[in-house]
Short mmCIF file of C-alpha atoms in Angstrom, two decimals:
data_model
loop_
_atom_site.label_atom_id
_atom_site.label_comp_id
_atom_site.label_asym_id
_atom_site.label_seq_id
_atom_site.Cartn_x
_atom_site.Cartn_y
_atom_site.Cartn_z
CA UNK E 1 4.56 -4.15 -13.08
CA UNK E 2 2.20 -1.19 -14.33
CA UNK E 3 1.93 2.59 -14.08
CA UNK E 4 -0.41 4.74 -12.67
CA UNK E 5 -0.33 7.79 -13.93
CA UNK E 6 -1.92 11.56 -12.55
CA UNK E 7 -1.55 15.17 -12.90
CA UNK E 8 1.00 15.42 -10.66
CA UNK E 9 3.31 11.90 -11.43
CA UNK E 10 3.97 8.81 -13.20
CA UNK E 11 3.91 6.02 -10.22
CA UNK E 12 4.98 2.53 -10.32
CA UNK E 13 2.98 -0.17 -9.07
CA UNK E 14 5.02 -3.32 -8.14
CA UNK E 15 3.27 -6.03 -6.87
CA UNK E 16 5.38 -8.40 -3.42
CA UNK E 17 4.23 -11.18 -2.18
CA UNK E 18 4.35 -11.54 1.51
CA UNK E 19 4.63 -13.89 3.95
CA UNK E 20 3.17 -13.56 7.39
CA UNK E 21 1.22 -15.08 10.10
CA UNK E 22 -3.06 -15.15 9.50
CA UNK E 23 -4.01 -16.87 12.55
CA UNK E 24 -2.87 -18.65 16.02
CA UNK E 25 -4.38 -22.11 15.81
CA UNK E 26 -3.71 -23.69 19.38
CA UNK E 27 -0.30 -21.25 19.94
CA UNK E 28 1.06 -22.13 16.55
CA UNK E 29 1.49 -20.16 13.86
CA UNK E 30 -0.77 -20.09 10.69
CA UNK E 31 1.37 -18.58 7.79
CA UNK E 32 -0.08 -17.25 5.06
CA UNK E 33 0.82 -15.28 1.33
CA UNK E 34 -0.67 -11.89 0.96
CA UNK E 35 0.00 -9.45 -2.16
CA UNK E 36 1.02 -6.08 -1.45
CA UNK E 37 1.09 -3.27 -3.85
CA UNK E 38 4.31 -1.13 -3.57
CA UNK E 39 3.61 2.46 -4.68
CA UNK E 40 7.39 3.92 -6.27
CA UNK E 41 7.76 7.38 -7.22
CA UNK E 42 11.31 7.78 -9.40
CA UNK E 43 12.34 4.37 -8.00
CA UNK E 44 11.66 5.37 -4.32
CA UNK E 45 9.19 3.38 -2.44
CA UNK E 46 6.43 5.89 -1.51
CA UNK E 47 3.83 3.69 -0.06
CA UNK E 48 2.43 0.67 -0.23
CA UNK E 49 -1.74 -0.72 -0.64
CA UNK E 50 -2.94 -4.06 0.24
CA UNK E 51 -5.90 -4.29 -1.73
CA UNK E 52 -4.97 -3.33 -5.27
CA UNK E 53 -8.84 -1.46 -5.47
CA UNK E 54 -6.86 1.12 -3.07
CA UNK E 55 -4.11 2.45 -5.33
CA UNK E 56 -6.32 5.47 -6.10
CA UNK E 57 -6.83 6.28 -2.87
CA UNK E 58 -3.48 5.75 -1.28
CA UNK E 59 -1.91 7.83 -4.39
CA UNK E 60 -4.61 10.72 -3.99
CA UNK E 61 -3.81 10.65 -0.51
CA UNK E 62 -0.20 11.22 -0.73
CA UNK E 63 -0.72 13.74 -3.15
CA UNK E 64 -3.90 15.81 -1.37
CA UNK E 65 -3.33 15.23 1.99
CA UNK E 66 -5.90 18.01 2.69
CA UNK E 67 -8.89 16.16 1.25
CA UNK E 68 -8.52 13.26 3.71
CA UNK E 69 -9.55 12.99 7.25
CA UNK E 70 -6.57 10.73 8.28
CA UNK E 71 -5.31 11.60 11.49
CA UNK E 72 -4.31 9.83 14.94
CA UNK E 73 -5.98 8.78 17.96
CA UNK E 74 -3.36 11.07 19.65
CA UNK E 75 -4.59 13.68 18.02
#
């Protein structure tokens, strides 16, 4: 477990391990492990990055919302 700390917050970053399905090979299940990077803000889960390159981002998006075009198709 680490921190990642900004102007704003201290954040915890727990790594979780994950289990799912990768791939359908012949209408069976390929199951696979994939790390996941739980972002907790005073021991709340606030969100989560599955690439731990992305923490940055998905931080400075929670905290800016503004700066980043993320939207919906339904929008």
């Amino acid at each position: 477990m680490k921190t990642y700390t900004t102007d704003l917050a201290v954040y915890t970053i727990e790594p979780y391990t994950q289990r799912r399905v990768e791939e359908f090979v012949g209408n069976a299940p390929v199951w696979g492990e994939t790390t996941v990077y739980r972002i907790m803000k005073d021991g709340k889960l606030l969100s989560v990055a599955y690439d731990e390159a992305d923490i940055a981002m998905v931080i400075d998006c929670q905290e800016r919302p503004e700066r980043h075009n993320v939207g919906s198709r339904f929008d």
